[in-house]
Short mmCIF file of C-alpha atoms and ligand atoms in Angstrom, two decimals:
data_model
loop_
_atom_site.label_atom_id
_atom_site.label_comp_id
_atom_site.label_asym_id
_atom_site.label_seq_id
_atom_site.Cartn_x
_atom_site.Cartn_y
_atom_site.Cartn_z
CA MET A 609 -13.11 -18.99 -33.02
CA ILE A 610 -12.16 -22.40 -33.62
CA VAL A 611 -14.59 -24.94 -32.99
CA SER A 612 -14.56 -28.74 -32.66
CA PHE A 613 -17.54 -31.56 -31.53
CA ALA A 614 -16.75 -34.06 -28.90
CA PRO A 615 -18.65 -36.23 -26.88
CA VAL A 616 -20.11 -35.58 -24.03
CA ALA A 617 -17.19 -35.94 -20.64
CA LYS A 618 -17.69 -35.11 -17.50
CA THR A 619 -14.31 -32.52 -17.33
CA VAL A 620 -13.58 -29.19 -19.02
CA ASP A 621 -11.46 -26.72 -18.68
CA GLY A 622 -12.56 -23.44 -19.00
CA ALA A 623 -16.20 -21.92 -19.51
CA LEU A 624 -19.24 -24.53 -19.34
CA VAL A 625 -22.37 -23.86 -21.09
CA VAL A 626 -25.02 -25.83 -19.87
CA THR A 627 -28.81 -25.50 -21.02
CA ALA A 628 -32.14 -25.76 -18.67
CA PHE A 629 -35.59 -25.32 -19.65
CA GLU A 630 -38.83 -22.97 -17.56
CA GLY A 631 -39.65 -23.67 -14.49
CA GLY A 632 -36.08 -24.12 -13.58
CA VAL A 633 -35.67 -27.84 -14.71
CA LEU A 634 -32.41 -28.83 -15.65
CA SER A 635 -30.94 -31.07 -18.45
CA PRO A 636 -28.90 -34.12 -17.60
CA PHE A 637 -25.38 -32.38 -17.56
CA ALA A 638 -27.19 -29.59 -15.40
CA ALA A 639 -28.53 -31.61 -13.32
CA SER A 640 -25.18 -33.88 -12.68
CA LEU A 641 -23.69 -30.32 -11.93
CA ASP A 642 -25.87 -29.74 -9.38
CA LYS A 643 -25.54 -32.53 -7.61
CA GLY A 644 -21.64 -31.92 -7.86
CA SER A 645 -22.36 -28.94 -6.21
CA ARG A 646 -24.55 -30.54 -3.42
CA GLY A 647 -27.54 -28.37 -4.74
CA ALA A 648 -25.49 -25.09 -5.50
CA ILE A 649 -27.67 -25.03 -8.67
CA LYS A 650 -31.14 -26.15 -7.65
CA LYS A 651 -30.55 -22.82 -4.57
CA ALA A 652 -29.61 -20.06 -7.16
CA ILE A 653 -32.51 -20.71 -8.90
CA ALA A 654 -34.77 -21.14 -5.64
CA ALA A 655 -33.56 -17.42 -4.29
CA GLY A 656 -35.27 -16.60 -6.96
CA GLY A 657 -35.06 -14.93 -11.19
CA PHE A 658 -33.98 -17.50 -13.20
CA THR A 659 -36.91 -19.24 -14.45
CA GLY A 660 -35.05 -21.05 -17.38
CA ALA A 661 -36.98 -18.58 -19.98
CA LYS A 662 -35.10 -17.69 -22.94
CA GLY A 663 -32.57 -15.73 -23.20
CA GLN A 664 -31.71 -15.66 -19.10
CA MET A 665 -28.28 -16.77 -17.50
CA LEU A 666 -27.32 -18.09 -14.22
CA GLU A 667 -23.58 -17.55 -13.63
CA PHE A 668 -21.64 -19.24 -11.28
CA LEU A 669 -18.11 -19.24 -10.90
CA GLY A 670 -15.61 -21.73 -9.42
CA LEU A 671 -18.58 -23.81 -8.94
CA ALA A 672 -17.84 -26.77 -6.58
CA GLY A 673 -17.32 -30.32 -7.71
CA THR A 674 -16.54 -29.22 -11.47
CA LYS A 675 -12.85 -27.74 -13.01
CA ALA A 676 -15.03 -25.76 -15.18
CA SER A 677 -13.62 -22.00 -14.49
CA ARG A 678 -16.98 -20.83 -14.93
CA VAL A 679 -20.54 -22.01 -15.07
CA ILE A 680 -22.99 -20.88 -17.26
CA VAL A 681 -26.56 -22.00 -17.54
CA ALA A 682 -28.68 -20.83 -19.85
CA GLY A 683 -32.38 -21.19 -20.25
CA LEU A 684 -33.61 -22.57 -23.55
CA GLY A 685 -37.69 -21.70 -22.23
CA ALA A 686 -40.38 -24.33 -22.84
CA GLU A 687 -38.97 -27.71 -23.93
CA LYS A 688 -41.75 -28.13 -26.18
CA ASN A 689 -40.71 -25.44 -27.97
CA VAL A 690 -37.06 -25.57 -28.25
CA ASP A 691 -35.97 -25.27 -31.65
CA GLY A 692 -32.25 -24.53 -33.98
CA LEU A 693 -32.71 -20.67 -33.41
CA THR A 694 -33.21 -21.37 -29.43
CA LEU A 695 -30.31 -23.06 -29.40
CA GLU A 696 -28.18 -20.55 -31.47
CA ALA A 697 -29.01 -18.09 -29.09
CA ALA A 698 -28.70 -19.40 -25.94
CA ALA A 699 -25.11 -19.91 -27.29
CA GLY A 700 -24.18 -16.81 -28.59
CA ASN A 701 -25.70 -14.64 -25.48
CA ALA A 702 -23.32 -16.93 -23.32
CA VAL A 703 -20.46 -15.91 -25.91
CA ALA A 704 -21.53 -12.46 -26.13
CA ARG A 705 -20.78 -12.79 -22.11
CA LEU A 706 -17.65 -15.25 -22.39
CA LEU A 707 -15.81 -12.97 -25.11
CA THR A 708 -14.04 -10.49 -23.71
CA SER A 709 -13.85 -12.60 -20.31
CA GLY A 710 -10.49 -13.65 -20.26
CA GLU A 711 -11.50 -17.44 -20.83
CA LYS A 712 -9.89 -19.28 -23.60
CA GLN A 713 -12.49 -21.83 -24.24
CA VAL A 714 -15.25 -22.77 -23.86
CA THR A 715 -17.39 -26.01 -24.08
CA PHE A 716 -21.08 -25.71 -24.91
CA VAL A 717 -23.32 -29.33 -23.23
CA ALA A 718 -25.74 -29.39 -26.43
CA GLU A 719 -28.84 -30.99 -24.76
CA ALA A 720 -31.90 -29.88 -26.62
CA GLY A 721 -34.73 -31.19 -24.62
CA LYS A 722 -37.39 -33.76 -25.81
CA ASN A 723 -38.59 -31.69 -28.60
CA PHE A 724 -35.09 -31.79 -30.26
CA ALA A 725 -34.09 -35.30 -31.80
CA ASN A 726 -31.36 -34.27 -33.74
CA ALA A 727 -28.25 -34.06 -31.24
CA ALA A 728 -26.02 -33.81 -34.12
CA GLU A 729 -28.39 -30.39 -35.72
CA ALA A 730 -28.41 -29.47 -31.85
CA ALA A 731 -24.74 -29.60 -31.81
CA CYS A 732 -24.46 -27.47 -35.13
CA ARG A 733 -26.87 -25.44 -34.35
CA MET A 734 -25.22 -24.01 -30.92
CA ALA A 735 -21.89 -23.65 -32.93
CA LEU A 736 -23.52 -21.54 -35.22
CA GLY A 737 -24.89 -19.05 -32.86
CA ALA A 738 -21.46 -19.08 -31.22
CA LYS A 739 -19.44 -18.31 -34.21
CA LEU A 740 -21.97 -16.27 -35.37
CA ARG A 741 -22.23 -13.68 -32.54
CA ALA A 742 -18.21 -13.90 -31.89
CA TYR A 743 -17.26 -12.34 -35.09
CA ARG A 744 -15.87 -9.16 -35.05
CA PHE A 745 -14.72 -6.09 -37.14
CA ASP A 746 -11.36 -4.31 -34.66
CA GLN A 747 -8.84 -4.76 -37.36
CA TYR A 748 -8.81 -0.47 -38.27
CA ARG A 749 -8.15 -0.15 -33.95
CA THR A 750 -5.03 -0.34 -33.11
CA LYS A 751 -4.47 0.90 -29.36
CA MET A 752 -7.09 -1.93 -27.65
CA LYS A 753 -7.07 -2.34 -24.36
CA LYS A 754 -6.35 -5.74 -23.61
CA GLU A 755 -9.07 -6.53 -21.54
CA ASP A 756 -11.55 -5.25 -24.59
CA LYS A 757 -9.80 -7.86 -26.89
CA PRO A 758 -11.46 -11.04 -27.26
CA SER A 759 -10.42 -13.18 -25.23
CA LEU A 760 -12.18 -16.64 -26.22
CA ALA A 761 -10.81 -18.54 -28.82
CA LYS A 762 -12.26 -21.62 -28.76
CA ALA A 763 -15.70 -23.44 -28.20
CA VAL A 764 -16.19 -27.21 -28.08
CA VAL A 765 -19.79 -28.83 -28.18
CA MET A 766 -20.19 -31.89 -26.34
CA SER A 767 -22.60 -33.86 -28.23
CA ALA A 768 -23.69 -37.69 -27.60
CA ASP A 769 -23.83 -37.63 -31.26
CA ALA A 770 -20.23 -35.37 -31.73
CA ALA A 771 -19.02 -37.61 -35.13
CA GLY A 772 -22.54 -36.65 -36.91
CA ALA A 773 -22.04 -33.44 -35.32
CA LYS A 774 -18.89 -33.60 -37.09
CA LYS A 775 -19.75 -34.07 -40.43
CA ALA A 776 -22.99 -31.92 -40.54
CA TRP A 777 -21.22 -28.81 -39.29
CA LYS A 778 -19.38 -28.66 -43.03
CA ALA A 779 -22.38 -27.43 -44.60
CA HIS A 780 -22.86 -24.61 -41.34
CA GLU A 781 -19.28 -23.54 -41.66
CA ALA A 782 -20.07 -22.80 -44.85
CA LEU A 783 -22.63 -20.33 -43.97
CA ALA A 784 -20.64 -18.90 -41.55
CA ASP A 785 -17.73 -18.08 -43.52
CA GLY A 786 -20.40 -16.65 -46.02
CA VAL A 787 -21.92 -14.46 -43.17
CA TYR A 788 -18.41 -13.78 -42.23
CA PHE A 789 -17.56 -12.44 -45.52
CA THR A 790 -20.55 -10.19 -46.08
CA ARG A 791 -20.41 -8.60 -42.51
CA ASP A 792 -16.52 -7.88 -43.94
CA LEU A 793 -17.66 -6.37 -46.78
CA VAL A 794 -20.50 -4.26 -45.34
CA SER A 795 -18.29 -2.72 -42.51
CA GLU A 796 -15.75 -1.80 -44.63
CA PRO A 797 -14.74 2.15 -45.04
CA PRO A 798 -15.64 3.62 -47.96
CA ASN A 799 -12.14 4.68 -48.51
CA ILE A 800 -10.83 1.08 -48.99
CA LEU A 801 -13.83 -0.85 -50.04
CA ASN A 802 -14.67 1.52 -53.63
CA PRO A 803 -15.56 -1.20 -56.44
CA ALA A 804 -12.75 -1.92 -57.73
CA GLU A 805 -11.56 -3.46 -54.14
CA PHE A 806 -15.18 -4.89 -53.76
CA ALA A 807 -14.22 -6.99 -56.94
CA ARG A 808 -11.29 -8.00 -55.84
CA ARG A 809 -12.62 -9.87 -53.28
CA CYS A 810 -15.51 -11.17 -55.41
CA GLU A 811 -12.56 -12.59 -57.99
CA ALA A 812 -10.40 -13.85 -54.95
CA MET A 813 -13.46 -16.50 -54.54
CA LYS A 814 -12.30 -18.38 -57.91
CA ASP A 815 -10.07 -20.38 -55.11
CA LEU A 816 -13.50 -21.82 -54.00
CA GLY A 817 -14.78 -22.54 -57.64
CA LEU A 818 -16.40 -19.27 -58.59
CA GLU A 819 -16.40 -17.95 -62.56
CA VAL A 820 -16.07 -14.60 -61.93
CA GLU A 821 -16.31 -11.86 -64.59
CA VAL A 822 -15.78 -7.90 -63.70
CA LEU A 823 -16.85 -5.54 -66.08
CA GLY A 824 -15.71 -2.48 -65.86
CA GLU A 825 -16.77 1.05 -67.70
CA LYS A 826 -15.95 0.81 -70.59
CA GLU A 827 -17.88 -3.21 -71.32
CA MET A 828 -20.65 -1.55 -69.82
CA LYS A 829 -20.86 1.23 -71.72
CA LYS A 830 -20.70 -0.95 -74.66
CA LEU A 831 -23.82 -3.22 -73.08
CA GLY A 832 -25.61 0.52 -73.21
CA MET A 833 -25.68 0.57 -69.10
CA GLY A 834 -26.38 3.97 -69.13
CA ALA A 835 -28.67 3.91 -66.38
CA LEU A 836 -25.33 1.93 -64.00
CA LEU A 837 -23.20 4.46 -65.54
CA GLY A 838 -25.10 7.55 -64.60
CA VAL A 839 -24.79 6.94 -61.29
CA GLY A 840 -21.00 6.16 -61.40
CA GLN A 841 -20.17 9.05 -63.73
CA GLY A 842 -19.64 11.52 -60.55
CA ALA A 843 -16.77 9.22 -59.21
CA GLU A 844 -13.46 8.98 -58.99
CA ALA A 845 -13.64 5.36 -58.65
CA GLU A 846 -14.42 3.32 -61.62
CA SER A 847 -17.82 1.23 -61.66
CA LYS A 848 -18.16 -2.60 -61.75
CA LEU A 849 -20.48 -5.08 -63.01
CA VAL A 850 -19.48 -8.67 -60.50
CA VAL A 851 -20.49 -11.83 -62.45
CA MET A 852 -19.89 -14.51 -60.06
CA ARG A 853 -21.34 -18.13 -60.91
CA TRP A 854 -21.60 -21.48 -59.15
CA ASN A 855 -22.00 -24.37 -62.12
CA GLY A 856 -23.31 -27.10 -59.14
CA ASP A 857 -25.71 -28.96 -61.30
CA GLY A 858 -24.82 -30.23 -64.77
CA LYS A 859 -26.96 -27.48 -67.60
CA SER A 860 -29.78 -26.88 -65.80
CA ASP A 861 -31.17 -23.26 -65.98
CA PRO A 862 -29.75 -20.90 -63.03
CA ILE A 863 -30.90 -19.21 -60.56
CA ALA A 864 -29.86 -15.68 -59.97
CA PHE A 865 -29.19 -12.73 -57.42
CA VAL A 866 -28.84 -9.72 -58.08
CA GLY A 867 -27.49 -7.02 -55.24
CA LYS A 868 -27.07 -3.05 -55.55
CA GLY A 869 -23.73 -2.14 -54.33
CA VAL A 870 -23.63 1.36 -53.79
CA CYS A 871 -20.66 1.58 -52.44
CA PHE A 872 -20.85 5.32 -50.78
CA ASP A 873 -24.23 7.03 -51.80
CA SER A 874 -23.60 10.74 -51.00
CA GLY A 875 -26.64 11.46 -52.57
CA GLY A 876 -25.04 13.08 -55.72
CA ILE A 877 -26.43 16.78 -57.00
CA SER A 878 -29.36 15.70 -55.17
CA LEU A 879 -26.99 15.64 -51.68
CA LYS A 880 -27.93 14.12 -48.54
CA PRO A 881 -27.82 15.97 -45.44
CA GLY A 882 -24.45 15.16 -43.44
CA ASP A 883 -26.50 14.18 -40.53
CA GLY A 884 -25.70 9.93 -40.55
CA MET A 885 -24.22 10.10 -43.99
CA TRP A 886 -22.10 7.70 -42.94
CA ASP A 887 -24.16 4.77 -42.66
CA MET A 888 -24.24 5.26 -46.75
CA LYS A 889 -20.92 3.32 -46.30
CA TRP A 890 -22.97 0.51 -46.54
CA ASP A 891 -25.50 1.20 -49.27
CA MET A 892 -23.54 -1.85 -50.74
CA ALA A 893 -25.08 -4.61 -48.07
CA GLY A 894 -27.42 -6.18 -51.24
CA ALA A 895 -24.49 -6.44 -53.23
CA GLY A 896 -22.46 -7.98 -49.82
CA ALA A 897 -25.13 -10.09 -49.07
CA VAL A 898 -24.97 -11.62 -52.85
CA ALA A 899 -21.64 -12.02 -52.85
CA GLY A 900 -21.65 -14.14 -49.03
CA LEU A 901 -24.54 -16.41 -50.56
CA MET A 902 -21.92 -17.48 -53.33
CA ARG A 903 -19.65 -17.88 -51.24
CA THR A 904 -21.61 -20.29 -48.98
CA LEU A 905 -22.77 -21.56 -51.78
CA ALA A 906 -19.41 -22.42 -53.17
CA ALA A 907 -17.98 -23.57 -49.79
CA ARG A 908 -20.87 -26.41 -49.23
CA LYS A 909 -20.52 -27.59 -52.45
CA ALA A 910 -24.31 -26.59 -53.33
CA LYS A 911 -25.83 -28.50 -56.07
CA VAL A 912 -27.21 -25.70 -57.83
CA ASN A 913 -26.43 -23.64 -60.63
CA ALA A 914 -26.77 -19.82 -59.38
CA VAL A 915 -25.40 -16.59 -60.73
CA GLY A 916 -24.75 -13.50 -58.78
CA VAL A 917 -24.98 -10.08 -60.17
CA ILE A 918 -23.67 -7.35 -58.26
CA GLY A 919 -23.68 -3.53 -59.62
CA LEU A 920 -20.67 -1.72 -57.84
CA VAL A 921 -20.93 2.27 -58.27
CA GLU A 922 -20.36 5.20 -55.81
CA ASN A 923 -22.70 8.52 -55.85
CA MET A 924 -20.92 11.13 -55.88
CA PRO A 925 -21.41 14.76 -56.17
CA ASP A 926 -18.95 16.38 -58.34
CA GLY A 927 -18.51 18.38 -61.83
CA LYS A 928 -18.80 15.64 -63.90
CA ALA A 929 -21.43 13.93 -61.57
CA GLN A 930 -25.84 13.32 -63.09
CA ARG A 931 -27.63 16.78 -62.65
CA PRO A 932 -31.47 16.30 -61.85
CA GLY A 933 -33.74 17.11 -65.07
CA ASP A 934 -30.62 14.13 -66.81
CA ILE A 935 -32.38 11.29 -69.10
CA VAL A 936 -30.68 8.15 -69.12
CA THR A 937 -30.77 5.50 -71.88
CA SER A 938 -30.85 2.06 -69.72
CA MET A 939 -29.69 -1.23 -71.77
CA SER A 940 -33.65 -2.26 -72.15
CA GLY A 941 -33.74 0.80 -74.22
CA GLN A 942 -36.38 2.35 -71.62
CA THR A 943 -35.44 5.90 -71.32
CA ILE A 944 -35.38 7.62 -67.42
CA GLU A 945 -35.67 10.76 -66.29
CA VAL A 946 -33.78 11.42 -62.95
CA TRP A 947 -35.73 13.31 -61.06
CA ASN A 948 -33.14 12.87 -58.06
CA THR A 949 -30.05 11.77 -58.15
CA ASP A 950 -30.44 10.13 -54.61
CA ALA A 951 -32.45 7.73 -55.98
CA GLU A 952 -29.60 5.78 -57.67
CA GLY A 953 -30.02 2.38 -56.18
CA ARG A 954 -32.82 1.40 -58.79
CA LEU A 955 -30.70 2.96 -61.63
CA VAL A 956 -27.73 0.52 -60.69
CA LEU A 957 -30.25 -2.03 -59.81
CA ALA A 958 -32.35 -1.59 -63.70
CA ASP A 959 -29.38 -2.41 -65.58
CA ALA A 960 -28.09 -5.28 -63.22
CA LEU A 961 -31.22 -7.11 -63.64
CA TRP A 962 -32.02 -6.34 -66.70
CA TYR A 963 -28.35 -7.66 -67.99
CA THR A 964 -29.42 -10.58 -65.66
CA GLN A 965 -32.30 -11.98 -67.67
CA ASP A 966 -31.21 -10.81 -70.82
CA ARG A 967 -28.14 -12.97 -70.66
CA PHE A 968 -28.97 -15.77 -68.48
CA LYS A 969 -32.42 -16.75 -69.14
CA PRO A 970 -32.78 -17.58 -65.44
CA LYS A 971 -35.75 -19.46 -63.41
CA PHE A 972 -36.11 -16.48 -61.50
CA MET A 973 -34.06 -13.45 -59.73
CA VAL A 974 -34.03 -12.51 -56.39
CA ASP A 975 -32.53 -8.79 -56.11
CA LEU A 976 -31.40 -7.45 -52.15
CA ALA A 977 -31.40 -3.77 -51.92
CA THR A 978 -30.89 -0.97 -49.60
CA LEU A 979 -33.23 0.80 -51.66
CA THR A 980 -35.45 2.97 -49.99
CA GLY A 981 -35.79 5.25 -45.79
CA ALA A 982 -39.30 4.20 -46.38
CA VAL A 983 -39.30 0.70 -45.69
CA MET A 984 -38.04 2.21 -42.20
CA ILE A 985 -41.16 3.59 -41.62
CA ALA A 986 -43.01 1.20 -42.62
CA LEU A 987 -41.37 -1.91 -41.00
CA GLY A 988 -39.33 -0.51 -39.07
CA LYS A 989 -35.86 -3.02 -37.88
CA GLU A 990 -37.44 -6.38 -38.04
CA PHE A 991 -38.96 -7.25 -41.23
CA ALA A 992 -37.27 -6.31 -44.75
CA ALA A 993 -39.98 -5.89 -47.81
CA ILE A 994 -41.04 -8.50 -50.14
CA PHE A 995 -41.93 -7.36 -53.63
CA ALA A 996 -42.84 -10.28 -55.83
CA ASN A 997 -44.70 -11.14 -59.23
CA ASP A 998 -44.75 -14.85 -58.22
CA ASP A 999 -46.59 -15.90 -55.11
CA GLU A 1000 -44.70 -19.39 -55.00
CA LEU A 1001 -41.79 -17.54 -54.86
CA ALA A 1002 -42.85 -15.08 -52.11
CA GLY A 1003 -44.25 -17.98 -50.02
CA GLN A 1004 -40.73 -20.02 -50.44
CA LEU A 1005 -38.00 -16.49 -49.48
CA GLY A 1006 -40.93 -15.93 -46.68
CA ALA A 1007 -40.57 -19.52 -45.51
CA ALA A 1008 -36.95 -19.74 -45.53
CA GLY A 1009 -36.85 -15.89 -43.76
CA LYS A 1010 -39.10 -17.37 -40.96
CA ALA A 1011 -36.70 -20.74 -40.51
CA GLU A 1012 -33.44 -18.43 -40.28
CA GLY A 1013 -34.09 -15.81 -38.18
CA GLU A 1014 -34.55 -13.28 -41.18
CA ALA A 1015 -37.59 -12.05 -40.96
CA LEU A 1016 -39.75 -10.45 -44.51
CA TRP A 1017 -43.02 -9.17 -45.15
CA ARG A 1018 -44.95 -8.87 -48.10
CA LEU A 1019 -45.84 -5.35 -49.72
CA PRO A 1020 -48.38 -4.87 -52.20
CA MET A 1021 -47.54 -3.79 -56.10
CA VAL A 1022 -49.75 -2.47 -57.69
CA ASP A 1023 -50.51 -0.78 -61.55
CA ALA A 1024 -51.81 2.51 -60.13
CA TYR A 1025 -48.05 2.79 -57.97
CA ASP A 1026 -46.97 1.46 -61.95
CA ARG A 1027 -48.57 4.78 -63.55
CA MET A 1028 -47.10 7.16 -60.58
CA ILE A 1029 -43.24 7.02 -62.42
CA ASP A 1030 -44.96 8.15 -65.76
CA SER A 1031 -43.13 10.46 -67.12
CA ALA A 1032 -44.09 13.64 -69.44
CA CYS A 1033 -40.26 13.54 -71.68
CA ALA A 1034 -38.84 10.68 -70.95
CA ASP A 1035 -40.42 6.74 -70.76
CA MET A 1036 -40.27 7.06 -66.67
CA LYS A 1037 -39.11 9.27 -63.92
CA ASN A 1038 -36.83 7.88 -60.90
CA ILE A 1039 -39.03 9.08 -58.28
CA THR A 1040 -42.80 10.50 -57.73
CA GLY A 1041 -42.14 13.59 -56.18
CA THR A 1042 -44.10 12.94 -52.99
CA ARG A 1043 -43.53 10.61 -50.47
CA ASP A 1044 -46.23 8.23 -50.91
CA ALA A 1045 -45.54 4.26 -51.38
CA GLY A 1046 -41.90 5.17 -51.14
CA SER A 1047 -40.68 1.37 -50.94
CA ALA A 1048 -43.60 0.29 -53.40
CA ILE A 1049 -42.34 2.68 -55.95
CA GLY A 1050 -38.71 1.55 -55.79
CA ALA A 1051 -40.13 -2.11 -56.79
CA VAL A 1052 -43.05 -0.81 -59.76
CA PHE A 1053 -39.92 0.98 -61.10
CA LEU A 1054 -37.52 -1.93 -60.80
CA GLN A 1055 -40.10 -4.18 -62.04
CA ARG A 1056 -40.17 -2.25 -65.38
CA PHE A 1057 -36.68 -4.15 -65.91
CA VAL A 1058 -37.18 -7.56 -65.28
CA ASN A 1059 -39.67 -8.59 -68.27
CA LYS A 1060 -41.59 -11.51 -68.28
CA VAL A 1061 -38.66 -13.59 -65.46
CA LYS A 1062 -40.16 -14.46 -62.02
CA TRP A 1063 -38.63 -12.05 -59.74
CA ALA A 1064 -38.59 -10.95 -55.64
CA HIS A 1065 -37.16 -7.65 -54.67
CA LEU A 1066 -35.92 -7.55 -51.43
CA ASP A 1067 -35.75 -3.81 -49.41
CA ILE A 1068 -33.04 -4.42 -46.74
CA ALA A 1069 -32.72 -0.32 -45.69
CA GLY A 1070 -33.61 -1.33 -42.03
CA VAL A 1071 -31.97 -4.44 -41.71
CA ALA A 1072 -28.95 -4.45 -43.29
CA TRP A 1073 -27.04 -2.81 -40.13
CA SER A 1074 -27.95 -3.19 -36.66
CA ALA A 1075 -27.31 -0.38 -33.78
CA LYS A 1076 -28.03 -3.05 -31.27
CA ALA A 1077 -26.99 -5.97 -30.92
CA LYS A 1078 -28.85 -9.52 -30.62
CA ALA A 1079 -27.96 -12.81 -29.68
CA THR A 1080 -25.94 -13.82 -32.57
CA VAL A 1081 -25.88 -10.63 -34.43
CA PRO A 1082 -23.13 -8.28 -33.20
CA GLU A 1083 -23.86 -4.53 -33.42
CA GLY A 1084 -22.98 -3.62 -37.17
CA ALA A 1085 -23.34 -5.17 -40.30
CA THR A 1086 -26.06 -8.53 -40.05
CA ALA A 1087 -25.39 -10.03 -43.53
CA TYR A 1088 -28.66 -9.89 -43.71
CA GLY A 1089 -29.78 -12.24 -46.40
CA VAL A 1090 -27.02 -14.77 -47.14
CA ARG A 1091 -28.35 -17.47 -44.08
CA LEU A 1092 -32.37 -16.37 -45.86
CA LEU A 1093 -31.11 -17.37 -49.20
CA ASN A 1094 -29.12 -19.94 -48.29
CA ASN A 1095 -32.15 -21.90 -46.57
CA PHE A 1096 -34.07 -20.68 -49.74
CA VAL A 1097 -31.48 -22.33 -52.03
CA ALA A 1098 -31.27 -25.63 -49.79
CA ALA A 1099 -35.19 -26.02 -49.47
CA ASN A 1100 -36.34 -25.96 -52.47
CA TYR A 1101 -33.70 -25.31 -55.85
CA GLU A 1102 -31.28 -28.25 -54.92
CA ALA A 1103 -30.50 -31.54 -56.48
CA LYS A 1104 -31.10 -34.30 -54.63
CA GLU A 1105 -28.29 -36.97 -54.07
N1 BES B 1929 -29.65 3.78 -50.06
C1 BES B 1929 -30.87 4.85 -49.62
C2 BES B 1929 -31.90 4.63 -48.95
C3 BES B 1929 -31.14 4.56 -47.66
C4 BES B 1929 -31.79 4.98 -46.54
C5 BES B 1929 -30.57 2.75 -47.24
C6 BES B 1929 -30.96 4.81 -44.91
C7 BES B 1929 -30.25 2.77 -46.22
C8 BES B 1929 -31.12 3.76 -45.06
C9 BES B 1929 -31.01 5.17 -51.29
O1 BES B 1929 -30.01 5.19 -52.36
C10 BES B 1929 -32.25 6.75 -50.71
O2 BES B 1929 -31.11 7.29 -51.09
N2 BES B 1929 -33.43 6.61 -50.92
C11 BES B 1929 -34.12 8.07 -50.99
C12 BES B 1929 -35.53 7.72 -51.94
C13 BES B 1929 -35.64 8.69 -52.18
C14 BES B 1929 -34.65 10.26 -52.67
C15 BES B 1929 -36.99 8.40 -53.07
C16 BES B 1929 -34.32 7.74 -49.87
O3 BES B 1929 -35.38 6.93 -48.87
O4 BES B 1929 -34.68 9.00 -49.16
MN1 MN B 1930 -29.73 7.24 -52.65
ZN1 ZN B 1931 -28.86 4.64 -51.99
#
């Protein structure tokens, strides 16, 4: 969908979206439409149902007094509470309604009320909401009916500060681009997006000024990455480690992001049951979010030095596959007894985290991983879990998540959990053998590979994929983490002009 900005004008082609607040209070543009239609909007509100509450929409076809083919009045809730996420959601919901409606163009009037002073930002947030909800992954559908195909191709946002909005849009557009990139990666089927293809898509980002290195199995063997390589040894596809670097701030120490990229997780010899196994095509969502974040940072030329490291493997059962009982030696030198080949994400991250802190000496590391089913038992699909060895880092990440609508909830890591992974015949085992505190056990395992660096681990197994659409997230791959981390970087780690 193509997004543009324009000054507020009376006449528009196609669909028109205007705003109203709780109590049925119309924004100025909506009020003028009401007047032009001799009170049709107020009459409809009086008839009941629409109060201007968040998420509500009132739709008119062929409203008198306007050229617009249809008018949607979108509720923003109480005027004093309108924030950026409210505006995004209103635009996103309207796009969902219009996407396959036959309309080719939608015009939003970005009137956000008294509490939202920045007109340019209001326009950008509506544009962002529209763009994010318009995402589709349908290139493999060859028999789509015309009425199922998106008709909506253009969004215009009318603003009191169209010039300011156009300027501010560049950074938002870079974010939307990163989110789209991640959603594509996470949506792709595992026969297409294997480690090599994932790595190629990262390499293509060299165009944006990213430095990208791809390590194959030979290089990783030299580095001693026995934990990561053990996971991939049953697969035909070669394991890869991709290092992406964005150097936007001279010589300062980088900040680092690390992602779990299991392109398919069958469980390996500890094979998963068939039901829902297809979900495991998106077991690379952590790596996908890291790649999308790096894309966004490069696209908006962020003033920061950032490193993204992703471990890419396929976890398959095979005659050559790793067995339960195997002992592997990680790059750190620590040995791991593999009790369950399905607890593979922590094995991949063990080497990716160690490599990252060892090579880059980062200010801190944040890893993202669809690590445990247990996180869904604890938090459902509303929060990702965060584990951290540093309170400030945890606080910054939590605040960024709140601002971007990607919520985090902190869970504890204590020594008692750590002792539960001690092994009788190696330095540690990769599971405990009970289901107790499953997500925290994953976290304390990772902690053994971070040394003294500040570090946070985000378990995103519950939020990476959404069975139900949300206002700005269509059903499917959410790209959870891209927005959160982009905000986190911008708010805390970018050099000021
Ligand atoms: N990739 C899974 C976790 C997962 C489950 C992600 C469902 C998304 C949706 C992970 O590799 C896994 O299999 N974890 C095991 C760990 C167990 C063996 C300790 C799990 O959660 O059952
Ligand atoms: Mn697994
Ligand atoms: Zn997994």
